[in-house]
Amino acid sequence: MKTAARKFKDTVYAELSKTAKALGNPHRMEIIDLLAQGPFTVETIARYTGMTIANTSQHLQVLKNAQLVAISRKGNYIYYQLTGENVYAAWTSLRELGMAHNTEVKKAIDQYRKGFHNGDAISAEALLEKVQAGDVIVLDVRPEDEYHRGHIHQAISIPLDQLQERIRELSKKQEIVAYCRGSLCMLVEEAVTLLTQHGYKARKFDEGYMDWALRGYPTAMTM
Amino acid sequence: MKTAARKFKDTVYAELSKTAKALGNPHRMEIIDLLAQGPFTVETIARYTGMTIANTSQHLQVLKNAQLVAISRKGNYIYYQLTGENVYAAWTSLRELGMAHNTEVKKAIDQYRKGFHNGDAISAEALLEKVQAGDVIVLDVRPEDEYHRGHIHQAISIPLDQLQERIRELSKKQEIVAYCRGSLCMLVEEAVTLLTQHGYKARKFDEGYMDWALRGYPTAMTM
DNA sequence: CAACTATTCAATAAAATTATTGAATAGTTG
DNA sequence: CAACTATTCAATAATTTTATTGAATAGTTG
């Protein structure tokens, strides 16, 4: 026979574990990571994560049932977004836990970074100083819509896939610091490599837009 | 064909999700919650969670593989403990996320609390003031070994299962504030009910020992 | 070093999760 | 309101997770 206390615990832990369970899948982790940038349609999410639309939709249902994402409709499209800051907070603490304790993660990141031979990254504090002194070009290499939703103050936007053709918009004289979404976003590595190859003085930002914003450092948005 | 970037993401998210997956089970959540109090043996964990020893052991293996717990041996027993503060931090942010977004959790907690008719709880700040003014008896109702490992400064220990027989050690004149492990620990509700029934002026603390300690409020340990 | 004991392992069956396919649906737009 | 389209659903098979049982193991203790 179960005591009332035992029954209570069973329900509470069962319910709480649903949240963790919803996060406990690679695809859904990537979706949360993406949605931290803002709302996206099912189609876009599917494209980014390399899943089929149907499969993406199913994973989104799981996240929705766990109250981690919510929908809003615009025209023919349904946009999925995180239900709150604490969703990103939880995902961050899980990510940091994983990155601290899981050697495979560290190894994968190190190895991937090593593929590019980009010098050292610049820290948020150092970048802030440079931005305030005005002696740096801050380059946002994320897709354009993500830039519009919010970017580092005075950053200019050249999405990675346009960088090759638009590279001449940049000056070879000034130092360029590129950034993207966060510590797992590797667009910035490709960008810095490309810039360096073309003779630009380019470095990468240590963290990403989200971390910058959460520190309360100056940001801006278009429209 | 998968790009290098895609492969990188697949590995990273797969690895990161292992951590979340390890947390995504009711029993393992309860184990983490318990281990936040300190190291325990397999047998003790099994007793607390109402599982068989073998099953407990298997769940502990899962947590160990995810690097969330580690073992240390003392005599014939193996003690399991959390591998670091960030494990508790992640569990906390998941719990808070769940409690904020999951109505079932709220409902279960409210309903269980309603079973006891214990007035309002006292907040950490208010309790701190009373402790410093010295006009309150702080009562730790957790098992004795947990008390010894760390407790609220000047708290006295009467584990819940001894409270009935030792109740006369307390004064009916002074206000008593009882506490236990954390927001999910309901020992304190039973304690306050028992005390009130016997004519003591008893209230419960809003949060638990862990939250008190994490605020940096005064604690003490025996031995 | 033999006996003991806390813990783990291995095997199994039941239950849950996942990706895929193709059809169904709901909601908008002209 | 008919046509369209983004999204969801339903069914299925493959995989993974879980609890149970009883045996095996490793490590301590006298």
Short mmCIF file of C-alpha atoms (C1' of nucleotides) in Angstrom, two decimals:
data_model
loop_
_atom_site.label_atom_id
_atom_site.label_comp_id
_atom_site.label_asym_id
_atom_site.label_seq_id
_atom_site.Cartn_x
_atom_site.Cartn_y
_atom_site.Cartn_z
CA MET A 1 0.00 0.00 0.00
CA LYS A 2 1.28 3.41 -0.90
CA THR A 3 1.19 6.25 1.56
CA ALA A 4 -0.23 9.61 0.56
CA ALA A 5 3.29 11.04 0.70
CA ARG A 6 4.52 8.39 -1.72
CA LYS A 7 1.65 9.05 -4.11
CA PHE A 8 2.36 12.75 -3.98
CA LYS A 9 6.01 12.21 -4.79
CA ASP A 10 5.17 9.84 -7.61
CA THR A 11 2.93 12.41 -9.29
CA VAL A 12 5.26 15.32 -8.81
CA TYR A 13 8.36 13.56 -10.05
CA ALA A 14 6.44 11.98 -12.90
CA GLU A 15 5.25 15.39 -14.02
CA LEU A 16 8.60 17.08 -13.55
CA SER A 17 10.37 14.38 -15.48
CA LYS A 18 8.11 15.07 -18.44
CA THR A 19 9.82 18.39 -18.88
CA ALA A 20 13.24 16.79 -18.79
CA LYS A 21 12.09 14.02 -21.06
CA ALA A 22 10.89 16.54 -23.61
CA LEU A 23 14.37 18.05 -23.60
CA GLY A 24 16.04 14.66 -23.67
CA ASN A 25 16.23 14.19 -27.41
CA PRO A 26 18.90 15.50 -29.77
CA HIS A 27 16.47 16.94 -32.30
CA ARG A 28 14.40 18.67 -29.67
CA MET A 29 17.51 20.12 -28.08
CA GLU A 30 18.49 21.58 -31.41
CA ILE A 31 14.99 22.96 -31.86
CA ILE A 32 15.09 24.68 -28.48
CA ASP A 33 18.52 26.05 -29.32
CA LEU A 34 17.18 27.43 -32.58
CA LEU A 35 13.99 28.83 -31.09
CA ALA A 36 16.07 30.75 -28.59
CA GLN A 37 16.74 33.02 -31.57
CA GLY A 38 13.06 33.76 -32.02
CA PRO A 39 9.95 32.27 -33.62
CA PHE A 40 10.26 30.02 -36.68
CA THR A 41 7.87 28.08 -38.88
CA VAL A 42 7.78 24.30 -38.97
CA GLU A 43 9.26 24.33 -42.44
CA THR A 44 12.20 26.49 -41.40
CA ILE A 45 12.86 24.41 -38.33
CA ALA A 46 12.81 21.27 -40.45
CA ARG A 47 15.27 22.76 -42.90
CA TYR A 48 17.67 23.90 -40.19
CA THR A 49 17.64 20.60 -38.36
CA GLY A 50 17.67 18.38 -41.41
CA MET A 51 14.49 16.55 -40.49
CA THR A 52 11.38 15.84 -42.53
CA ILE A 53 8.45 18.16 -41.96
CA ALA A 54 6.29 15.45 -40.43
CA ASN A 55 8.98 14.38 -38.02
CA THR A 56 9.67 17.98 -37.07
CA SER A 57 6.00 18.51 -36.43
CA GLN A 58 5.87 15.51 -34.13
CA HIS A 59 8.79 16.71 -32.09
CA LEU A 60 7.21 20.12 -31.87
CA GLN A 61 4.05 18.50 -30.52
CA VAL A 62 6.11 16.89 -27.79
CA LEU A 63 7.62 20.23 -26.88
CA LYS A 64 4.22 21.88 -27.00
CA ASN A 65 2.68 19.25 -24.71
CA ALA A 66 5.49 19.87 -22.26
CA GLN A 67 4.64 23.59 -22.44
CA LEU A 68 8.11 24.45 -23.63
CA VAL A 69 6.96 26.02 -26.89
CA ALA A 70 3.82 27.78 -28.01
CA ILE A 71 2.41 28.66 -31.40
CA SER A 72 1.17 31.79 -33.05
CA ARG A 73 -0.26 32.09 -36.50
CA LYS A 74 0.77 34.58 -39.16
CA GLY A 75 -0.90 34.15 -42.54
CA ASN A 76 -0.59 30.60 -43.72
CA TYR A 77 2.30 29.84 -41.40
CA ILE A 78 2.44 28.71 -37.81
CA TYR A 79 5.32 30.10 -35.82
CA TYR A 80 6.76 28.18 -32.91
CA GLN A 81 8.45 30.00 -30.07
CA LEU A 82 9.73 29.33 -26.57
CA THR A 83 7.16 29.87 -23.85
CA GLY A 84 9.51 31.90 -21.71
CA GLU A 85 12.99 32.85 -20.68
CA ASN A 86 13.14 30.04 -18.16
CA VAL A 87 13.02 27.54 -21.02
CA TYR A 88 16.21 28.98 -22.39
CA ALA A 89 17.61 29.14 -18.85
CA ALA A 90 16.96 25.46 -18.31
CA TRP A 91 18.41 24.55 -21.68
CA THR A 92 21.47 26.65 -20.87
CA SER A 93 22.06 24.98 -17.55
CA LEU A 94 21.69 21.58 -19.17
CA ARG A 95 24.09 22.58 -21.91
CA GLU A 96 26.61 23.85 -19.41
CA LEU A 97 26.25 20.74 -17.34
CA GLY A 98 26.84 18.64 -20.44
CA MET A 99 29.77 20.69 -21.60
CA ALA A 100 31.36 20.52 -18.16
CA HIS A 101 30.91 16.80 -17.57
CA ASN A 102 30.79 15.22 -20.99
CA THR A 103 34.17 14.74 -22.61
CA GLU A 104 32.64 13.78 -25.94
CA VAL A 105 31.07 17.21 -26.25
CA LYS A 106 34.33 18.96 -25.46
CA LYS A 107 36.17 16.72 -27.89
CA ALA A 108 33.69 17.36 -30.70
CA ILE A 109 33.84 21.11 -30.23
CA ASP A 110 37.63 21.23 -30.01
CA GLN A 111 38.02 19.03 -33.03
CA TYR A 112 35.58 20.97 -35.15
CA ARG A 113 37.18 24.26 -34.18
CA LYS A 114 40.61 22.89 -34.98
CA GLY A 115 39.45 22.32 -38.56
CA PHE A 116 39.51 26.08 -38.92
CA HIS A 117 42.74 27.79 -37.96
CA ASN A 118 41.22 30.89 -36.49
CA GLY A 119 43.26 32.53 -33.75
CA ASP A 120 41.91 33.21 -30.31
CA ALA A 121 38.40 34.41 -29.66
CA ILE A 122 37.65 37.74 -28.04
CA SER A 123 35.74 37.87 -24.76
CA ALA A 124 32.50 39.73 -24.20
CA GLU A 125 34.17 42.29 -21.94
CA ALA A 126 36.95 42.99 -24.41
CA LEU A 127 34.49 43.27 -27.27
CA LEU A 128 32.34 45.68 -25.30
CA GLU A 129 35.33 47.96 -24.78
CA LYS A 130 36.20 47.90 -28.44
CA VAL A 131 32.61 48.58 -29.44
CA GLN A 132 32.43 51.55 -27.11
CA ALA A 133 35.77 52.86 -28.36
CA GLY A 134 34.42 52.44 -31.88
CA ASP A 135 37.57 50.84 -33.25
CA VAL A 136 36.10 47.56 -34.47
CA ILE A 137 33.66 46.30 -37.09
CA VAL A 138 31.21 43.91 -35.48
CA LEU A 139 29.91 41.44 -38.03
CA ASP A 140 26.73 39.44 -37.57
CA VAL A 141 26.84 36.35 -39.79
CA ARG A 142 23.48 34.89 -38.84
CA PRO A 143 20.57 34.79 -41.30
CA GLU A 144 19.19 38.23 -41.89
CA ASP A 145 15.89 37.82 -40.04
CA GLU A 146 17.67 36.82 -36.88
CA TYR A 147 19.79 39.95 -37.17
CA HIS A 148 16.67 42.09 -37.49
CA ARG A 149 15.14 40.62 -34.36
CA GLY A 150 18.08 41.68 -32.32
CA HIS A 151 21.82 42.14 -32.70
CA ILE A 152 24.87 43.52 -30.95
CA HIS A 153 24.77 47.32 -30.98
CA GLN A 154 26.31 48.74 -34.16
CA ALA A 155 26.88 45.32 -35.67
CA ILE A 156 26.41 45.03 -39.41
CA SER A 157 24.71 42.04 -41.02
CA ILE A 158 26.23 39.87 -43.71
CA PRO A 159 24.79 36.36 -43.48
CA LEU A 160 27.43 33.70 -43.96
CA ASP A 161 26.01 32.51 -47.25
CA GLN A 162 26.37 36.01 -48.72
CA LEU A 163 29.78 36.75 -47.27
CA GLN A 164 31.80 35.59 -50.26
CA GLU A 165 30.01 37.91 -52.69
CA ARG A 166 29.65 40.87 -50.31
CA ILE A 167 33.08 40.68 -48.76
CA ARG A 168 34.18 43.94 -50.39
CA GLU A 169 31.72 45.87 -48.24
CA LEU A 170 34.21 45.40 -45.42
CA SER A 171 37.41 47.31 -44.78
CA LYS A 172 40.75 45.54 -44.69
CA LYS A 173 42.17 48.18 -42.40
CA GLN A 174 39.91 47.82 -39.42
CA GLU A 175 39.69 44.82 -37.15
CA ILE A 176 36.57 42.70 -37.68
CA VAL A 177 34.93 40.65 -34.94
CA ALA A 178 32.36 38.14 -36.16
CA TYR A 179 29.70 36.46 -34.05
CA CYS A 180 26.71 34.19 -34.40
CA ARG A 181 24.17 32.55 -32.12
CA GLY A 182 26.00 31.03 -29.21
CA SER A 183 28.73 28.72 -28.13
CA LEU A 184 27.45 25.92 -30.34
CA CYS A 185 27.00 28.01 -33.46
CA MET A 186 29.85 27.46 -35.87
CA LEU A 187 28.88 29.85 -38.65
CA VAL A 188 31.36 32.26 -37.17
CA GLU A 189 34.27 29.88 -37.66
CA GLU A 190 33.60 29.64 -41.38
CA ALA A 191 33.23 33.38 -41.60
CA VAL A 192 36.52 34.14 -39.89
CA THR A 193 38.36 31.62 -42.03
CA LEU A 194 36.95 33.13 -45.20
CA LEU A 195 37.81 36.65 -44.09
CA THR A 196 41.34 35.73 -43.05
CA GLN A 197 41.96 33.99 -46.38
CA HIS A 198 41.01 37.19 -48.16
CA GLY A 199 43.41 39.23 -46.09
CA TYR A 200 41.03 40.74 -43.55
CA LYS A 201 41.93 41.16 -39.89
CA ALA A 202 39.17 38.96 -38.50
CA ARG A 203 38.59 37.35 -35.12
CA LYS A 204 35.63 35.62 -33.61
CA PHE A 205 33.55 36.45 -30.55
CA ASP A 206 33.86 34.01 -27.68
CA GLU A 207 30.16 33.55 -27.09
CA GLY A 208 27.10 34.50 -29.11
CA TYR A 209 24.28 36.96 -29.44
CA MET A 210 22.12 35.37 -26.75
CA ASP A 211 24.88 35.48 -24.14
CA TRP A 212 25.63 39.08 -25.03
CA ALA A 213 22.01 40.05 -24.62
CA LEU A 214 21.62 38.18 -21.35
CA ARG A 215 24.57 40.08 -19.91
CA GLY A 216 22.63 43.24 -20.57
CA TYR A 217 25.22 44.50 -23.02
CA PRO A 218 23.96 46.97 -25.64
CA THR A 219 21.82 45.55 -28.40
CA ALA A 220 19.63 46.93 -31.13
CA MET A 221 16.88 45.70 -33.38
CA THR A 222 15.67 46.71 -36.82
CA MET A 223 12.03 47.60 -37.53
CA MET B 1 25.49 13.45 -47.77
CA LYS B 2 26.00 15.22 -44.51
CA THR B 3 28.15 18.29 -44.21
CA ALA B 4 30.82 18.52 -41.54
CA ALA B 5 28.72 21.13 -39.78
CA ARG B 6 25.74 18.80 -39.71
CA LYS B 7 27.83 15.95 -38.33
CA PHE B 8 29.20 18.25 -35.67
CA LYS B 9 25.76 19.30 -34.60
CA ASP B 10 24.53 15.73 -34.57
CA THR B 11 27.29 14.67 -32.20
CA VAL B 12 26.99 17.64 -29.92
CA TYR B 13 23.23 17.51 -29.56
CA ALA B 14 23.29 13.74 -29.21
CA GLU B 15 25.77 14.01 -26.37
CA LEU B 16 24.03 16.91 -24.70
CA SER B 17 20.71 15.15 -24.84
CA LYS B 18 22.21 12.24 -22.93
CA THR B 19 22.43 14.45 -19.90
CA ALA B 20 18.82 15.52 -20.23
CA LYS B 21 17.76 11.97 -20.93
CA ALA B 22 19.44 10.80 -17.75
CA LEU B 23 17.39 13.36 -15.85
CA GLY B 24 14.23 12.53 -17.76
CA ASN B 25 12.90 9.78 -15.53
CA PRO B 26 10.81 10.16 -12.37
CA HIS B 27 12.92 7.84 -10.26
CA ARG B 28 16.17 9.44 -11.32
CA MET B 29 14.77 12.88 -10.62
CA GLU B 30 13.92 11.79 -7.13
CA ILE B 31 17.38 10.31 -6.69
CA ILE B 32 19.03 13.58 -7.74
CA ASP B 33 16.75 15.46 -5.40
CA LEU B 34 17.74 13.17 -2.56
CA LEU B 35 21.45 13.22 -3.35
CA ALA B 36 21.35 17.00 -3.19
CA GLN B 37 21.25 16.39 0.57
CA GLY B 38 24.53 14.50 0.49
CA PRO B 39 25.90 11.02 -0.23
CA PHE B 40 23.73 7.96 0.33
CA THR B 41 24.12 4.22 -0.12
CA VAL B 42 22.21 2.24 -2.73
CA GLU B 43 20.15 0.62 -0.03
CA THR B 44 19.14 3.93 1.50
CA ILE B 45 18.27 5.40 -1.86
CA ALA B 46 16.17 2.36 -2.65
CA ARG B 47 14.31 2.65 0.64
CA TYR B 48 13.63 6.37 0.18
CA THR B 49 12.39 6.00 -3.37
CA GLY B 50 10.47 2.77 -2.84
CA MET B 51 12.33 0.87 -5.54
CA THR B 52 14.00 -2.51 -5.42
CA ILE B 53 17.74 -2.50 -4.85
CA ALA B 54 18.49 -3.89 -8.29
CA ASN B 55 16.35 -1.34 -10.02
CA THR B 56 17.86 1.48 -7.99
CA SER B 57 21.30 0.26 -8.92
CA GLN B 58 20.41 0.31 -12.60
CA HIS B 59 19.14 3.86 -12.41
CA LEU B 60 22.28 4.86 -10.55
CA GLN B 61 24.35 3.35 -13.36
CA VAL B 62 22.51 5.55 -15.83
CA LEU B 63 23.23 8.63 -13.75
CA LYS B 64 26.84 7.56 -13.34
CA ASN B 65 27.30 7.07 -17.08
CA ALA B 66 25.93 10.56 -17.62
CA GLN B 67 28.50 11.81 -15.10
CA LEU B 68 25.82 13.21 -12.86
CA VAL B 69 26.77 11.12 -9.85
CA ALA B 70 29.99 9.55 -8.61
CA ILE B 71 30.74 6.87 -6.07
CA SER B 72 32.98 6.60 -3.04
CA ARG B 73 33.43 3.59 -0.85
CA LYS B 74 33.23 3.48 2.93
CA GLY B 75 33.49 0.08 4.53
CA ASN B 76 31.10 -2.33 2.92
CA TYR B 77 28.95 0.41 1.48
CA ILE B 78 29.16 2.42 -1.68
CA TYR B 79 28.01 6.01 -1.37
CA TYR B 80 26.58 7.84 -4.34
CA GLN B 81 26.83 11.60 -4.56
CA LEU B 82 26.30 14.38 -7.08
CA THR B 83 29.36 15.23 -9.14
CA GLY B 84 29.02 18.94 -8.60
CA GLU B 85 26.91 21.94 -7.78
CA ASN B 86 25.95 22.39 -11.41
CA VAL B 87 24.05 19.11 -11.28
CA TYR B 88 21.85 20.54 -8.58
CA ALA B 89 21.65 23.80 -10.49
CA ALA B 90 20.40 22.04 -13.60
CA TRP B 91 17.91 20.01 -11.61
CA THR B 92 16.71 23.19 -9.94
CA SER B 93 16.16 25.01 -13.19
CA LEU B 94 14.30 22.02 -14.56
CA ARG B 95 12.18 21.84 -11.44
CA GLU B 96 11.39 25.52 -11.60
CA LEU B 97 10.57 25.25 -15.26
CA GLY B 98 8.26 22.36 -14.50
CA MET B 99 6.63 24.08 -11.58
CA ALA B 100 6.07 27.22 -13.61
CA HIS B 101 4.65 25.58 -16.73
CA ASN B 102 3.10 22.36 -15.57
CA THR B 103 -0.33 22.75 -14.01
CA GLU B 104 -0.36 19.14 -12.81
CA VAL B 105 2.62 19.80 -10.58
CA LYS B 106 1.05 22.91 -9.10
CA LYS B 107 -2.21 21.06 -8.58
CA ALA B 108 -0.54 18.13 -6.85
CA ILE B 109 1.43 20.39 -4.51
CA ASP B 110 -1.56 22.57 -3.66
CA GLN B 111 -3.78 19.59 -3.07
CA TYR B 112 -1.29 17.78 -0.88
CA ARG B 113 -0.63 20.91 1.15
CA LYS B 114 -4.35 21.48 1.55
CA GLY B 115 -4.56 18.10 3.28
CA PHE B 116 -2.74 19.71 6.18
CA HIS B 117 -4.22 22.92 7.50
CA ASN B 118 -1.00 24.65 8.33
CA GLY B 119 -1.21 28.43 8.07
CA ASP B 120 1.09 30.46 5.93
CA ALA B 121 4.75 29.67 5.47
CA ILE B 122 7.48 32.05 6.52
CA SER B 123 9.92 33.40 3.94
CA ALA B 124 13.68 33.03 4.08
CA GLU B 125 14.20 36.75 4.75
CA ALA B 126 11.69 36.80 7.58
CA LEU B 127 13.13 33.67 9.10
CA LEU B 128 16.64 35.11 8.95
CA GLU B 129 15.50 38.14 10.91
CA LYS B 130 13.85 36.02 13.56
CA VAL B 131 16.91 33.79 13.85
CA GLN B 132 19.17 36.79 14.28
CA ALA B 133 16.81 38.29 16.84
CA GLY B 134 16.85 34.93 18.61
CA ASP B 135 13.09 34.82 19.15
CA VAL B 136 12.29 31.59 17.35
CA ILE B 137 12.98 27.88 17.63
CA VAL B 138 14.15 26.53 14.30
CA LEU B 139 13.30 22.87 13.96
CA ASP B 140 14.99 20.54 11.48
CA VAL B 141 12.74 17.54 10.85
CA ARG B 142 14.98 15.73 8.37
CA PRO B 143 16.72 12.44 9.27
CA GLU B 144 19.49 13.01 11.75
CA ASP B 145 22.44 12.38 9.42
CA GLU B 146 21.23 15.02 7.02
CA TYR B 147 21.05 17.46 9.91
CA HIS B 148 24.63 16.68 10.87
CA ARG B 149 25.89 17.32 7.37
CA GLY B 150 24.53 20.84 7.45
CA HIS B 151 21.60 22.72 8.91
CA ILE B 152 20.25 26.20 9.46
CA HIS B 153 22.27 28.01 12.11
CA GLN B 154 20.97 27.30 15.62
CA ALA B 155 18.38 24.85 14.36
CA ILE B 156 17.69 21.84 16.57
CA SER B 157 17.14 18.37 15.15
CA ILE B 158 14.12 16.21 15.80
CA PRO B 159 13.53 13.91 12.84
CA LEU B 160 9.87 13.63 11.95
CA ASP B 161 9.62 9.98 13.01
CA GLN B 162 10.78 10.88 16.52
CA LEU B 163 8.73 14.03 16.88
CA GLN B 164 5.75 12.43 18.59
CA GLU B 165 7.83 10.95 21.42
CA ARG B 166 10.23 13.86 21.81
CA ILE B 167 7.71 16.65 21.44
CA ARG B 168 8.11 17.68 25.09
CA GLU B 169 11.65 18.87 24.38
CA LEU B 170 10.05 21.88 22.75
CA SER B 171 8.58 24.93 24.43
CA LYS B 172 4.95 25.87 23.95
CA LYS B 173 5.72 29.51 24.59
CA GLN B 174 8.11 30.24 21.80
CA GLU B 175 7.29 30.22 18.10
CA ILE B 176 8.59 27.19 16.23
CA VAL B 177 9.54 27.23 12.55
CA ALA B 178 10.05 23.81 11.01
CA TYR B 179 11.86 23.07 7.75
CA CYS B 180 13.04 20.15 5.67
CA ARG B 181 14.83 19.63 2.38
CA GLY B 182 13.27 21.83 -0.18
CA SER B 183 10.11 22.91 -1.86
CA LEU B 184 9.13 19.32 -2.64
CA CYS B 185 9.83 17.92 0.81
CA MET B 186 6.61 17.47 2.72
CA LEU B 187 7.98 16.18 6.03
CA VAL B 188 7.56 19.70 7.31
CA GLU B 189 3.82 19.69 6.69
CA GLU B 190 3.33 16.62 8.87
CA ALA B 191 5.54 18.12 11.53
CA VAL B 192 3.66 21.40 11.70
CA THR B 193 0.31 19.62 11.83
CA LEU B 194 1.48 17.41 14.69
CA LEU B 195 2.87 20.38 16.60
CA THR B 196 -0.24 22.48 16.12
CA GLN B 197 -2.46 19.63 17.28
CA HIS B 198 -0.44 19.48 20.50
CA GLY B 199 -0.84 23.17 21.11
CA TYR B 200 2.50 24.44 19.89
CA LYS B 201 2.87 27.66 17.94
CA ALA B 202 4.33 26.14 14.80
CA ARG B 203 4.80 27.40 11.25
CA LYS B 204 6.69 26.06 8.30
CA PHE B 205 9.57 27.53 6.33
CA ASP B 206 8.76 28.49 2.77
CA GLU B 207 11.69 26.75 1.14
CA GLY B 208 14.20 24.20 2.43
CA TYR B 209 17.69 23.72 3.71
CA MET B 210 19.30 23.70 0.26
CA ASP B 211 17.74 26.99 -0.75
CA TRP B 212 18.75 28.56 2.54
CA ALA B 213 22.34 27.43 2.09
CA LEU B 214 22.47 28.59 -1.53
CA ARG B 215 21.41 32.07 -0.46
CA GLY B 216 24.48 32.16 1.70
CA TYR B 217 22.42 32.43 4.88
CA PRO B 218 24.08 31.16 8.08
CA THR B 219 24.43 27.41 8.41
CA ALA B 220 26.29 25.04 10.69
CA MET B 221 27.34 21.43 10.67
CA THR B 222 28.03 18.92 13.44
CA MET B 223 31.29 16.97 13.65
"C1'" DC C 1 41.72 -16.54 3.48
"C1'" DA C 2 37.08 -17.89 4.19
"C1'" DA C 3 32.69 -16.09 4.97
"C1'" DC C 4 29.81 -12.48 4.30
"C1'" DT C 5 27.31 -8.78 2.16
"C1'" DA C 6 26.33 -4.67 -0.56
"C1'" DT C 7 26.06 -3.99 -5.10
"C1'" DT C 8 26.01 -5.12 -9.93
"C1'" DC C 9 25.06 -7.83 -13.87
"C1'" DA C 10 22.40 -10.60 -17.34
"C1'" DA C 11 18.30 -12.13 -19.32
"C1'" DT C 12 13.71 -11.28 -20.25
"C1'" DA C 13 9.26 -9.32 -21.16
"C1'" DA C 14 6.53 -5.23 -21.25
"C1'" DA C 15 6.14 -0.48 -22.38
"C1'" DA C 16 7.58 3.73 -24.52
"C1'" DT C 17 9.94 6.38 -28.10
"C1'" DT C 18 11.21 7.28 -32.78
"C1'" DA C 19 11.25 7.88 -38.06
"C1'" DT C 20 8.71 7.10 -42.11
"C1'" DT C 21 4.93 7.08 -45.11
"C1'" DG C 22 0.96 8.95 -47.00
"C1'" DA C 23 -3.50 10.73 -46.02
"C1'" DA C 24 -6.32 14.22 -43.48
"C1'" DT C 25 -7.21 18.75 -41.64
"C1'" DA C 26 -7.70 23.46 -40.66
"C1'" DG C 27 -7.20 27.86 -41.93
"C1'" DT C 28 -6.22 31.48 -45.31
"C1'" DT C 29 -6.51 33.74 -49.55
"C1'" DG C 30 -8.21 35.21 -53.85
"C1'" DC D 1 -16.70 29.54 -51.05
"C1'" DA D 2 -13.45 27.00 -53.69
"C1'" DA D 3 -8.73 26.15 -54.14
"C1'" DC D 4 -4.61 25.97 -51.93
"C1'" DT D 5 -1.08 24.96 -48.61
"C1'" DA D 6 1.26 24.54 -44.22
"C1'" DT D 7 0.79 21.56 -40.76
"C1'" DT D 8 -0.89 17.59 -38.29
"C1'" DC D 9 -2.46 13.00 -37.77
"C1'" DA D 10 -2.54 7.83 -38.02
"C1'" DA D 11 -0.47 3.54 -38.77
"C1'" DT D 12 3.55 0.94 -38.76
"C1'" DA D 13 7.99 -1.08 -37.81
"C1'" DA D 14 12.34 -0.52 -35.55
"C1'" DT D 15 14.64 0.83 -31.58
"C1'" DT D 16 15.14 2.07 -26.86
"C1'" DT D 17 13.82 2.18 -22.08
"C1'" DT D 18 12.14 0.01 -18.00
"C1'" DA D 19 11.15 -3.36 -14.02
"C1'" DT D 20 11.77 -7.91 -12.45
"C1'" DT D 21 14.11 -11.98 -11.36
"C1'" DG D 22 17.84 -14.45 -9.72
"C1'" DA D 23 22.65 -15.23 -10.17
"C1'" DA D 24 27.41 -13.24 -10.07
"C1'" DT D 25 30.95 -10.23 -8.29
"C1'" DA D 26 34.01 -7.54 -5.72
"C1'" DG D 27 35.54 -6.00 -1.65
"C1'" DT D 28 35.66 -6.02 3.40
"C1'" DT D 29 35.97 -8.05 7.77
"C1'" DG D 30 36.93 -11.18 11.34
#
